PDB file of C-alpha atoms in Angstrom:
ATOM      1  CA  UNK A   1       0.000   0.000   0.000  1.00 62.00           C
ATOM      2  CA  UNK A   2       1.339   3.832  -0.810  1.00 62.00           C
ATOM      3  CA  UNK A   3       1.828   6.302   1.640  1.00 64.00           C
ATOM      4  CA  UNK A   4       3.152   9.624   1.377  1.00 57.00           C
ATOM      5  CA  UNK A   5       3.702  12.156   3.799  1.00 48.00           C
ATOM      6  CA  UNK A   6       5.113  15.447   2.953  1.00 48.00           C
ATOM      7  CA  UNK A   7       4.943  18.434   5.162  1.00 46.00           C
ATOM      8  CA  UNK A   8       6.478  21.689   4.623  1.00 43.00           C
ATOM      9  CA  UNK A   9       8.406  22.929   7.748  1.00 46.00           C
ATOM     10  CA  UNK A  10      10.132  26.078   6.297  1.00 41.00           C
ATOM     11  CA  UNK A  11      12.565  25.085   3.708  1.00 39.00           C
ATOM     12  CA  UNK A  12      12.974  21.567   5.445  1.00 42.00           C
ATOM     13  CA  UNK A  13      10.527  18.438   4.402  1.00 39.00           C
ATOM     14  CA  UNK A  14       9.276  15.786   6.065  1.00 37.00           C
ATOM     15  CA  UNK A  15       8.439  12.436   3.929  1.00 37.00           C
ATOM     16  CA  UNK A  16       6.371  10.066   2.894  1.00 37.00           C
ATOM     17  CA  UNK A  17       5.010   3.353   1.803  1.00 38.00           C
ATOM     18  CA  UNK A  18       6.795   6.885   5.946  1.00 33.00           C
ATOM     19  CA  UNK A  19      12.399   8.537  15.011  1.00 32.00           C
ATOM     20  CA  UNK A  20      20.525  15.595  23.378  1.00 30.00           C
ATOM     21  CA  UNK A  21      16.878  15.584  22.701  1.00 31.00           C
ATOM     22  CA  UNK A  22      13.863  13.229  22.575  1.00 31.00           C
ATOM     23  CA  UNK A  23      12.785  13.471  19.571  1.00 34.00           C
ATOM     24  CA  UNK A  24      10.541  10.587  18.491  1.00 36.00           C
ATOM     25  CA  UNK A  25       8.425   9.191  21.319  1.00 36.00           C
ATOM     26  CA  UNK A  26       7.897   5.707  21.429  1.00 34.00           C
ATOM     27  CA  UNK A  27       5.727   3.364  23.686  1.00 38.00           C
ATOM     28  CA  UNK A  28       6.386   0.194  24.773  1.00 40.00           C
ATOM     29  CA  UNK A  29       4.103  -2.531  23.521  1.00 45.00           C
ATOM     30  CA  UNK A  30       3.653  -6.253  24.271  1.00 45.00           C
ATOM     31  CA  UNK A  31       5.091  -8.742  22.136  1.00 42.00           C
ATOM     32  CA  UNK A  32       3.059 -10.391  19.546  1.00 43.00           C
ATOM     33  CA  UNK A  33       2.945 -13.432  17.915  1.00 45.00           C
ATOM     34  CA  UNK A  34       5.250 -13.324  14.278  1.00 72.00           C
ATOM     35  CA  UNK A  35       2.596 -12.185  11.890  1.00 93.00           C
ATOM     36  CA  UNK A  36       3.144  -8.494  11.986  1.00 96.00           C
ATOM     37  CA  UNK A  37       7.027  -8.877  11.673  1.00 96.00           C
ATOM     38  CA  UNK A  38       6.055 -11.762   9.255  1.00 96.00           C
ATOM     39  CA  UNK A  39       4.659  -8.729   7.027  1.00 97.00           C
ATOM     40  CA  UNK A  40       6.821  -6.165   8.148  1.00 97.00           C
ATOM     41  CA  UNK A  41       9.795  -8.284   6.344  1.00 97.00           C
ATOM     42  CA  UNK A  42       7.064  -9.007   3.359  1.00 97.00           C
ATOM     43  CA  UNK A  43       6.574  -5.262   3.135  1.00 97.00           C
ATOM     44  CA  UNK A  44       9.989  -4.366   2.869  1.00 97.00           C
ATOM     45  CA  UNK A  45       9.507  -2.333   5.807  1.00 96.00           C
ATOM     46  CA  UNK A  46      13.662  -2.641   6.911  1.00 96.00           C
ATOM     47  CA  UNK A  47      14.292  -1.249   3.514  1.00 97.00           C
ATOM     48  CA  UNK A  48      11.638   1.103   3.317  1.00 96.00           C
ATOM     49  CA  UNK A  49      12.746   2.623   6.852  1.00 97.00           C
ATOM     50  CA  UNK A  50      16.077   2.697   5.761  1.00 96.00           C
ATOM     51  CA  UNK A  51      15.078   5.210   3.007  1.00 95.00           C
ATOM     52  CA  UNK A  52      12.503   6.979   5.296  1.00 95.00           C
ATOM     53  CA  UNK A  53      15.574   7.611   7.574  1.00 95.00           C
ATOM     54  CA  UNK A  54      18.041   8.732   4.455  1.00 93.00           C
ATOM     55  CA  UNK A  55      16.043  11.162   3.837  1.00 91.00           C
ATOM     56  CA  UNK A  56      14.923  12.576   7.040  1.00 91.00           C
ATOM     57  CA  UNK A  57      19.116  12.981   7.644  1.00 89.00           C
ATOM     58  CA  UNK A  58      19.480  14.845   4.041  1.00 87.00           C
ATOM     59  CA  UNK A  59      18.092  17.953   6.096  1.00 77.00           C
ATOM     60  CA  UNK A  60      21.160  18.448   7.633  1.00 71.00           C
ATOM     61  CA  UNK A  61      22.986  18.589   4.173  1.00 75.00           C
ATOM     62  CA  UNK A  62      19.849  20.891   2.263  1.00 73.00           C
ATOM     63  CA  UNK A  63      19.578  23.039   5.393  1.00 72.00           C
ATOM     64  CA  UNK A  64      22.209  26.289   4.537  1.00 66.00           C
ATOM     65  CA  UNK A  65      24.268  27.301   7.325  1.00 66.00           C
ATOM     66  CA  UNK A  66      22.351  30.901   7.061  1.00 59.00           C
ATOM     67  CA  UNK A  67      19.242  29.696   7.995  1.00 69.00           C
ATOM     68  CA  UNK A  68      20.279  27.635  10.993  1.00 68.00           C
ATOM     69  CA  UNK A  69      20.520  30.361  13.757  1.00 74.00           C
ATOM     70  CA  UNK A  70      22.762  27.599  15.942  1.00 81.00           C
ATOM     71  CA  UNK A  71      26.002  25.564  14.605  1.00 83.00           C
ATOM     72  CA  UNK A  72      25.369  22.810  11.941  1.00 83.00           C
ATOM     73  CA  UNK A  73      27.183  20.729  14.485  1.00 87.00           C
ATOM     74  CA  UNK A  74      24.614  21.211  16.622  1.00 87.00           C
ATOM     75  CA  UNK A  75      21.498  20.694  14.034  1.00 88.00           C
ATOM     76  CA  UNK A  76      23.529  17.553  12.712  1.00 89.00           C
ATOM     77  CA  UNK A  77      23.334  16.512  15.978  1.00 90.00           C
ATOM     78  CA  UNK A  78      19.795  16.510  16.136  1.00 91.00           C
ATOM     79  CA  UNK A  79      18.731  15.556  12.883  1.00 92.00           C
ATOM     80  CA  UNK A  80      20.791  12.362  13.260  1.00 92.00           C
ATOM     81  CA  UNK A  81      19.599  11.641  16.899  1.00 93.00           C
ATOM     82  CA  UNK A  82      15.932  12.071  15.037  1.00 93.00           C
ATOM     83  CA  UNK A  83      15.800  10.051  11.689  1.00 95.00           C
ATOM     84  CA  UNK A  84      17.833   6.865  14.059  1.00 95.00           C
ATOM     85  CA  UNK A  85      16.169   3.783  11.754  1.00 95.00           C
ATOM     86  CA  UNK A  86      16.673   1.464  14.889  1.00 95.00           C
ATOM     87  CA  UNK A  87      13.887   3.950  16.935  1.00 96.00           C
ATOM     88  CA  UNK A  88      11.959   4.267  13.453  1.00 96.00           C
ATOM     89  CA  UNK A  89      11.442   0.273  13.084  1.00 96.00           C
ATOM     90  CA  UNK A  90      10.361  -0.511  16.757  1.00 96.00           C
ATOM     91  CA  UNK A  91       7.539   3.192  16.221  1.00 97.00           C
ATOM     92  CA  UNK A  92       6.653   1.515  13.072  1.00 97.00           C
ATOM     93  CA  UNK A  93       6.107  -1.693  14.998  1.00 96.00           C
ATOM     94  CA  UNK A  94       4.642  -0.366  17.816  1.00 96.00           C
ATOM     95  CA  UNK A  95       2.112   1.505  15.714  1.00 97.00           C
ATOM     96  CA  UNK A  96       0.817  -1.023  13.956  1.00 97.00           C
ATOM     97  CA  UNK A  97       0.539  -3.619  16.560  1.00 96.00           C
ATOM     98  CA  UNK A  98      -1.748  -1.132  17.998  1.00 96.00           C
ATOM     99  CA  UNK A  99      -3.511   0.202  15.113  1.00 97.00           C
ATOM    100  CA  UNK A 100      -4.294  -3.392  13.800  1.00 97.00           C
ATOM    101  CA  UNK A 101      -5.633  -4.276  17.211  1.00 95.00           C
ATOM    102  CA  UNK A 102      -7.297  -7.825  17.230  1.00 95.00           C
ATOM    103  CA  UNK A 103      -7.191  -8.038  13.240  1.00 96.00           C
ATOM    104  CA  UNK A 104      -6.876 -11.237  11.695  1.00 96.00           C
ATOM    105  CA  UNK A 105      -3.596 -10.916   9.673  1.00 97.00           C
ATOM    106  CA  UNK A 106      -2.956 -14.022   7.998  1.00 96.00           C
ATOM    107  CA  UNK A 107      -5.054 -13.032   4.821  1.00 97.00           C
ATOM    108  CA  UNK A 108      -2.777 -10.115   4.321  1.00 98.00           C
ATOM    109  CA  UNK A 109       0.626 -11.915   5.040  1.00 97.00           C
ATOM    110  CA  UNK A 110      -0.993 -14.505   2.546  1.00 97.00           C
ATOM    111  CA  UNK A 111      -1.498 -11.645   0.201  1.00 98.00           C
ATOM    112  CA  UNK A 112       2.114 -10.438   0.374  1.00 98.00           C
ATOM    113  CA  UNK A 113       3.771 -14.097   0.310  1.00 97.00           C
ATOM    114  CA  UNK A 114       1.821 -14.730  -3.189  1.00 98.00           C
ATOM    115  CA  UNK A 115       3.889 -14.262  -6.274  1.00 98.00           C
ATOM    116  CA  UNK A 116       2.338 -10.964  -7.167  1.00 98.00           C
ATOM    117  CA  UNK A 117       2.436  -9.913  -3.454  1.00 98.00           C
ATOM    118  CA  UNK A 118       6.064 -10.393  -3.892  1.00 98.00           C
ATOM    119  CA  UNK A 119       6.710  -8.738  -7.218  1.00 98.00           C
ATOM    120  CA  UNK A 120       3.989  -5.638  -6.039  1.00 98.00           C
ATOM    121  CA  UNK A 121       6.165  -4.887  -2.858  1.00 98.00           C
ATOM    122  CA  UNK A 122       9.487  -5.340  -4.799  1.00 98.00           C
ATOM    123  CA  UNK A 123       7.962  -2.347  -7.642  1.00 98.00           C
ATOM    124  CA  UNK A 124       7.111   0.066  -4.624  1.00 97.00           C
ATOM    125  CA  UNK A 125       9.966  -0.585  -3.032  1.00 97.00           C
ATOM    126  CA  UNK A 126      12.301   0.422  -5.972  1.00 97.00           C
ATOM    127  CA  UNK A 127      10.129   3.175  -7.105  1.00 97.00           C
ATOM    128  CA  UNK A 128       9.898   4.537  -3.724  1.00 95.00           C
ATOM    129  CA  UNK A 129      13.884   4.651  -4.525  1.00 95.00           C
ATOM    130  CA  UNK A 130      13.842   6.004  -7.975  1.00 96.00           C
ATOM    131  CA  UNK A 131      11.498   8.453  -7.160  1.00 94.00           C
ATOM    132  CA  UNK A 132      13.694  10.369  -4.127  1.00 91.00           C
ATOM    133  CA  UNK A 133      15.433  11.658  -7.527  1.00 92.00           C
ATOM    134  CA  UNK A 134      13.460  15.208  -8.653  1.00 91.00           C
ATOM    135  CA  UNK A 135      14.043  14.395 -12.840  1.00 96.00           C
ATOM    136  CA  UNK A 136      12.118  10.572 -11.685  1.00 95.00           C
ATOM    137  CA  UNK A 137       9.474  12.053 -10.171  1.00 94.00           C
ATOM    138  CA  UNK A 138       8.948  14.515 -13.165  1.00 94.00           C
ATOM    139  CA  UNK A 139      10.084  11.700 -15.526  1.00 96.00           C
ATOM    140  CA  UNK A 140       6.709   9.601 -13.590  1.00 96.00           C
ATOM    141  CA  UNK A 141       4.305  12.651 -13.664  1.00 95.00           C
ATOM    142  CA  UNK A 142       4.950  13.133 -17.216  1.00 96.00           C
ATOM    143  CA  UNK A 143       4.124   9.040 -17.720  1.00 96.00           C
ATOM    144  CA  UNK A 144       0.998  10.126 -16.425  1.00 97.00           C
ATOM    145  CA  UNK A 145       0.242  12.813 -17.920  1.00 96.00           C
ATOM    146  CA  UNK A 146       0.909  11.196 -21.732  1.00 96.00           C
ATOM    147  CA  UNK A 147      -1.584   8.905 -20.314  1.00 96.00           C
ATOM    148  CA  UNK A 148      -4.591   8.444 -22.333  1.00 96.00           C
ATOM    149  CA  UNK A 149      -7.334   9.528 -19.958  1.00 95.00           C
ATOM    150  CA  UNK A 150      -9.710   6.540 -21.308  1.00 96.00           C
ATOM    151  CA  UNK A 151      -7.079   4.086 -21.309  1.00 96.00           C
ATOM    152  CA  UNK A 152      -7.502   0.947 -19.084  1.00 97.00           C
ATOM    153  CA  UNK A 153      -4.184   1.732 -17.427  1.00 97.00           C
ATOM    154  CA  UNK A 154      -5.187   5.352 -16.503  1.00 97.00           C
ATOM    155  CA  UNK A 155      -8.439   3.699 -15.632  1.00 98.00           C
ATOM    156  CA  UNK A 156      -6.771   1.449 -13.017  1.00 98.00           C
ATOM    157  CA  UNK A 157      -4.992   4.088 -11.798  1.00 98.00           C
ATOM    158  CA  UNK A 158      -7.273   5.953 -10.650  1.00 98.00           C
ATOM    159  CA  UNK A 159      -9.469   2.984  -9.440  1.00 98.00           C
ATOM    160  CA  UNK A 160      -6.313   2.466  -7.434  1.00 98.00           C
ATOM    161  CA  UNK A 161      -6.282   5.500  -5.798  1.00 98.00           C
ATOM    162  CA  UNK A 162      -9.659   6.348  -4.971  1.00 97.00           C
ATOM    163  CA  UNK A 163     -10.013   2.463  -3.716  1.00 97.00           C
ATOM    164  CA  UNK A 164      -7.715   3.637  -0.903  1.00 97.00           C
ATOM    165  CA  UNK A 165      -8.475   7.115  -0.460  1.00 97.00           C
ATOM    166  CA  UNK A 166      -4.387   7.866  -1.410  1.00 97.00           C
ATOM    167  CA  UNK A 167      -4.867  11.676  -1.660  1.00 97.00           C
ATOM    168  CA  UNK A 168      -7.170  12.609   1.236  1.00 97.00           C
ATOM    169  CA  UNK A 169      -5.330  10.613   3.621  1.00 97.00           C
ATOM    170  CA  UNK A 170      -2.173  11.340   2.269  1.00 97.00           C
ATOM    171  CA  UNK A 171      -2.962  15.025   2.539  1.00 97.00           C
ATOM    172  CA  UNK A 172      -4.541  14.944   6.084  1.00 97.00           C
ATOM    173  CA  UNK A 173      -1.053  12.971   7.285  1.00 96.00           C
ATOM    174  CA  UNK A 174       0.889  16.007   5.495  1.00 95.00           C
ATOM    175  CA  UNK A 175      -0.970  18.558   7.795  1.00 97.00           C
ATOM    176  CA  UNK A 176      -0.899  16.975  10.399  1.00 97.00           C
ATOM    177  CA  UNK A 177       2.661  16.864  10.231  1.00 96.00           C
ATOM    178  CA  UNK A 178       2.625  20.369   9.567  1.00 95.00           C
ATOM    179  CA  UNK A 179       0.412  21.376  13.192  1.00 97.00           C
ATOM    180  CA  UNK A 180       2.563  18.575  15.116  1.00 96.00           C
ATOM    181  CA  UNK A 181       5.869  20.576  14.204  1.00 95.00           C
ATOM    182  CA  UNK A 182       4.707  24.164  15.046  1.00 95.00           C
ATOM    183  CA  UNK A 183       3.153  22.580  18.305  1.00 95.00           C
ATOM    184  CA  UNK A 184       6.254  21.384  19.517  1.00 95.00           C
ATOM    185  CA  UNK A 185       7.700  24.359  18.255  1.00 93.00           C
ATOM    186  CA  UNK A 186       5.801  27.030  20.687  1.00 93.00           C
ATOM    187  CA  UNK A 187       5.347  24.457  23.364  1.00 90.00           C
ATOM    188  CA  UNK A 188       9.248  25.009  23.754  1.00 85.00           C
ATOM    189  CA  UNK A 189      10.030  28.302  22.173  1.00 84.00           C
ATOM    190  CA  UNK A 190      10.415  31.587  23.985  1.00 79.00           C
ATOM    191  CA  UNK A 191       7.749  34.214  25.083  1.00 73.00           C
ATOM    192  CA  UNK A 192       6.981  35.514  21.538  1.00 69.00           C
ATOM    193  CA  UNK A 193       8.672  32.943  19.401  1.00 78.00           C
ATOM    194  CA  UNK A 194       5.620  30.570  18.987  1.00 82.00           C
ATOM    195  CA  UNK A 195       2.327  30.794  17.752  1.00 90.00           C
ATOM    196  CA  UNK A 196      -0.613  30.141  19.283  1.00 92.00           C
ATOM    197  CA  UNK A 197      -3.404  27.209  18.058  1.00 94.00           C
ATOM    198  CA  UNK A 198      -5.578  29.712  15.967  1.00 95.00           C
ATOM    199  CA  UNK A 199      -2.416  30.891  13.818  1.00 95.00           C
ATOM    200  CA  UNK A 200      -1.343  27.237  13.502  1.00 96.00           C
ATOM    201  CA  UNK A 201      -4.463  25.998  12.437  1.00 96.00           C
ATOM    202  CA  UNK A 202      -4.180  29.027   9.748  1.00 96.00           C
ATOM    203  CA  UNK A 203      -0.510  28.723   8.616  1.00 95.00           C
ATOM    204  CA  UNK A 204      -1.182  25.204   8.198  1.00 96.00           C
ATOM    205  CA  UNK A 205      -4.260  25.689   6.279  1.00 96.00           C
ATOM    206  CA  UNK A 206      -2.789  28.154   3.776  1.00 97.00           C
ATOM    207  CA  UNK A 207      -0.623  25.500   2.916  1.00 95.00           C
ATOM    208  CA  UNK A 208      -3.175  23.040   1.784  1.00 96.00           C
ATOM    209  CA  UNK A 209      -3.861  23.828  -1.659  1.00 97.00           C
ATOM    210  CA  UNK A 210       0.330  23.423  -1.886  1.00 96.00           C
ATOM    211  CA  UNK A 211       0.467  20.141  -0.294  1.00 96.00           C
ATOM    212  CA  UNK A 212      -2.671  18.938  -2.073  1.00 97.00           C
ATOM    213  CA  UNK A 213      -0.667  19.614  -5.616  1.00 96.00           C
ATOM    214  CA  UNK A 214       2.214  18.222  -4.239  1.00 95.00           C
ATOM    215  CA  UNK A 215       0.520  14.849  -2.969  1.00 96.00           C
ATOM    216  CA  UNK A 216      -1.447  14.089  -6.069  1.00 96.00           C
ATOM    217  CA  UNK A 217       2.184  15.066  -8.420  1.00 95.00           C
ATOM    218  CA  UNK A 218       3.445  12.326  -6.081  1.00 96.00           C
ATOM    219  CA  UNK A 219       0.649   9.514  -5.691  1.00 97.00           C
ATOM    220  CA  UNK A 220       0.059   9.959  -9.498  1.00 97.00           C
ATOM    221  CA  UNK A 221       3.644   9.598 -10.999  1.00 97.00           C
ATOM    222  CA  UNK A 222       4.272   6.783  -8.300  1.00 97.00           C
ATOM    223  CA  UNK A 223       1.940   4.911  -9.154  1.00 97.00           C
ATOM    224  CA  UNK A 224       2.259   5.156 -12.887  1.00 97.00           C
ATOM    225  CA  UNK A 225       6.147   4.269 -12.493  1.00 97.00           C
ATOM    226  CA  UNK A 226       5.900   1.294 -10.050  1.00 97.00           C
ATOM    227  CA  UNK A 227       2.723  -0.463 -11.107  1.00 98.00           C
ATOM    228  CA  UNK A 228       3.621  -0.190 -15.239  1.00 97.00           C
ATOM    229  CA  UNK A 229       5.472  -3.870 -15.060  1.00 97.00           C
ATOM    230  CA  UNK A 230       2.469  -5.312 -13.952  1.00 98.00           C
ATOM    231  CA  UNK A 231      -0.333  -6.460 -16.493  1.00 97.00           C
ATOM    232  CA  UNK A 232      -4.131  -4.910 -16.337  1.00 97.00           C
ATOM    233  CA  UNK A 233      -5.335  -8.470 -14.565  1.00 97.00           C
ATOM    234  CA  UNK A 234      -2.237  -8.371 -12.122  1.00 98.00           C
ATOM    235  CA  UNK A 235      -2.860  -4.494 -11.533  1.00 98.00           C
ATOM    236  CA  UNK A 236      -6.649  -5.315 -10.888  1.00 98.00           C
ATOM    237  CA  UNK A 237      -6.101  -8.225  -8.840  1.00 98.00           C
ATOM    238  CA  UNK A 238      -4.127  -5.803  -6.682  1.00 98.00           C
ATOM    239  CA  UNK A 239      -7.042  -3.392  -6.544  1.00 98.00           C
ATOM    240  CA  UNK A 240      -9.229  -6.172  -5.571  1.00 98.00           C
ATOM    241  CA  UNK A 241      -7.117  -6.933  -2.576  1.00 98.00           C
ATOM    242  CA  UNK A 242      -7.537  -3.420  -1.579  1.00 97.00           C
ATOM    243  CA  UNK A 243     -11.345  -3.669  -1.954  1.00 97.00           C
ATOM    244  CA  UNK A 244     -11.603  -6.419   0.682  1.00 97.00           C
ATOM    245  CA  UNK A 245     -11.472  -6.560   3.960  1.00 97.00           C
ATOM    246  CA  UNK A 246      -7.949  -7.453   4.196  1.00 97.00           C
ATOM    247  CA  UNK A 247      -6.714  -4.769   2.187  1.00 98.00           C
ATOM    248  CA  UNK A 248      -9.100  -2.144   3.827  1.00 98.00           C
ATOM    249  CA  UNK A 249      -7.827  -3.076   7.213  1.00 98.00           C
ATOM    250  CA  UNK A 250      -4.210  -3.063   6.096  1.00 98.00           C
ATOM    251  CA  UNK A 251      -4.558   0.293   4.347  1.00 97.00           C
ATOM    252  CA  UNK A 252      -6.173   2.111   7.721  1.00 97.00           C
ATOM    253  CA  UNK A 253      -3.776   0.586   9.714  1.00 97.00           C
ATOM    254  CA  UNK A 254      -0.513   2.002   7.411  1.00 97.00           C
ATOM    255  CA  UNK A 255      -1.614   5.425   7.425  1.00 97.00           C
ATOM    256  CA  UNK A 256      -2.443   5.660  10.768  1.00 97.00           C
ATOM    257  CA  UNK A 257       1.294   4.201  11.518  1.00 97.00           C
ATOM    258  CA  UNK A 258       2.612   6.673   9.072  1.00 97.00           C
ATOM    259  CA  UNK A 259       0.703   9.641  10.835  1.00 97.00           C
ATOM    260  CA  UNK A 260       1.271   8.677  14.190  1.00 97.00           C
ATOM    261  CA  UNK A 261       4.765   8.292  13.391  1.00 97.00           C
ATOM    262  CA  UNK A 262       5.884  11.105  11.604  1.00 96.00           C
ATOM    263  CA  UNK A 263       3.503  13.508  14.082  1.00 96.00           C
ATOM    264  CA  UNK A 264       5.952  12.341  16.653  1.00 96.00           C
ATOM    265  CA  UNK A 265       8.879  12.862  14.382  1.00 96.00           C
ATOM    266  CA  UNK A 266       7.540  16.304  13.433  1.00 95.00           C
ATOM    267  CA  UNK A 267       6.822  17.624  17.349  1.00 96.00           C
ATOM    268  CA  UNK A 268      10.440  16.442  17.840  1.00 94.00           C
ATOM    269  CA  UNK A 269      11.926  18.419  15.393  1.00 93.00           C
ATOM    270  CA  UNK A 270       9.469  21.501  15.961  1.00 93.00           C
ATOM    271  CA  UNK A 271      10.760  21.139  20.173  1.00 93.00           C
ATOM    272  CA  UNK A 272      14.666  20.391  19.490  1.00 91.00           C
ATOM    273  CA  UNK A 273      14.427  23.486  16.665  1.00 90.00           C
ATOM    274  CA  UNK A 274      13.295  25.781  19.510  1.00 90.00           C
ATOM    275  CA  UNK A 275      15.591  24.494  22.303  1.00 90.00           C
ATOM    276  CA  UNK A 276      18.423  24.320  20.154  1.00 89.00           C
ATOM    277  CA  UNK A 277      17.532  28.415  19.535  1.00 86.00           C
ATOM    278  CA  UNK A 278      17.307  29.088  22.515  1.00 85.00           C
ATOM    279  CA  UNK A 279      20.550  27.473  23.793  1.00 86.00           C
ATOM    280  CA  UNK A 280      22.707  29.160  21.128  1.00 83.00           C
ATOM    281  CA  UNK A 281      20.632  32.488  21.229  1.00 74.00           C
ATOM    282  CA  UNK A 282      23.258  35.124  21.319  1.00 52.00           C
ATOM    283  CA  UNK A 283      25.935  33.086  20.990  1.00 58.00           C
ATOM    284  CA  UNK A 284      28.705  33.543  18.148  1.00 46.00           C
ATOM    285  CA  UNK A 285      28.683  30.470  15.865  1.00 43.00           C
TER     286      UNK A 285
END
């Protein structure tokens, strides 16, 4: 299953099939039985991680030294303490454990140890790669876009993404990325530094129409690139598995993982930002 999550946190980003300061909270949870490592492994979730984590670390290298306000040691620091895959894999984990409650799992580790199960998380896995480059992703939007709107592939497509609700739910994660960072933010910034819940709720709501463009660039070329090696009867058999109640409970349970996730990854970064401010305000760096 896709999910995105990209929120806008100044010039920094925050991405999404998606933790000395404590920056990712997680919980401890009861072990459970194998299935939900089972499809963790299935899902290519140690690889996926992995490049969830690369990329949360390449804000230290886009972030100029001019717009740090405290030493890049400092931010490095942070951002590396942040984006540790180790803490990343056991949030995942925890997550999911608890956001697939009593669910049966078997149909969906069934579903991902068939042959196209196999071959459909391989495709994501390496387009989720190919895509981190800028001329992919506008490589895949333009394979969209030469799409023939009446096509059976275009068709699919979109039956693929409104069968699991990829661009509301994608958006909604990306926002609330966006309100978890400027929370943490003003819960630890000076007197004057933060903003209060009615400007957050507005800052982050001016940015919608920009993350909505962004999301559906994103869920659109993706899904063009990675799904293209499969036929139109693999493609809908993969829909179908989305359609049932396997799929449906899978798909809930990712994004709230994902949301949960990177909302804790986002208040961290938001509360280190403003500590780290404050502990190097008026210092020479």
């Amino acid at each position: 299953m896709l999910n995105l999550i990209t929120s806008k946190l100044g010039n920094m980003s925050v991405r999404s099939l998606g933790g000395a300061v404590v920056l990712l909270c997680i919980t401890s949870a009861p072990l459970v039985a194998a299935p939900i490592d089972r499809l963790m492994d299935l899902m290519k979730f140690p690889e996926v991680i992995e490049l969830l984590a690369d990329e949360g670390r390449s804000m230290a290298d886009d972030t100029p030294d001019i717009d740090l306000g405290m030493p890049r040691y400092a931010w490095d620091s942070m951002i590396t303490k942040l984006y540790n895959e180790d803490a990343m894999h056991e949030a995942f984990r925890t997550e999911l454990v608890t956001a697939f409650g009593a669910t049966d799992l078997d149909p969906i580790v069934a579903f991902y140890e068939s042959d196209l199960g196999r071959e459909i998380a391989d495709l994501e896995l390496d387009a989720r790669k190919a895509i981190t480059d800028d001329a992919v992703l506008s490589a895949a939007g333009d394979m969209w876009a030469e799409l023939d709107p009446q096509s059976q592939r275009a068709q699919l497509i979109e039956d693929y993404v409104s069968v699991n609700d990829l661009i509301e739910l994608n958006v909604v994660g990306a926002m609330n990325s966006d309100i978890a960072y400027f929370r943490g933010f003003s819960a630890g910034a000076k007197d004057g530094m933060g903003l209060n819940e009615t400007d957050i709720m507005r800052e982050v709501w001016a940015g919608e129409p920009e993350a909505r463009a962004q999301v559906m660039e994103w869920v659109y070329g993706f899904s063009a690139l990675a799904y293209q090696p499969l036929d139109e009867d693999e493609f809908d058999a993969y829909i179908a598995f989305g359609k049932s109640d396997a799929g449906r409970a899978l798909n809930n349970a990712m994004f709230a993982a994902f949301d949960n996730v990177y909302a804790d990854l986002a208040r961290g970064l938001g509360a280190g930002t403003a500590l780290l401010i404050q502990t190097f305000d008026g210092q020479e760096l």
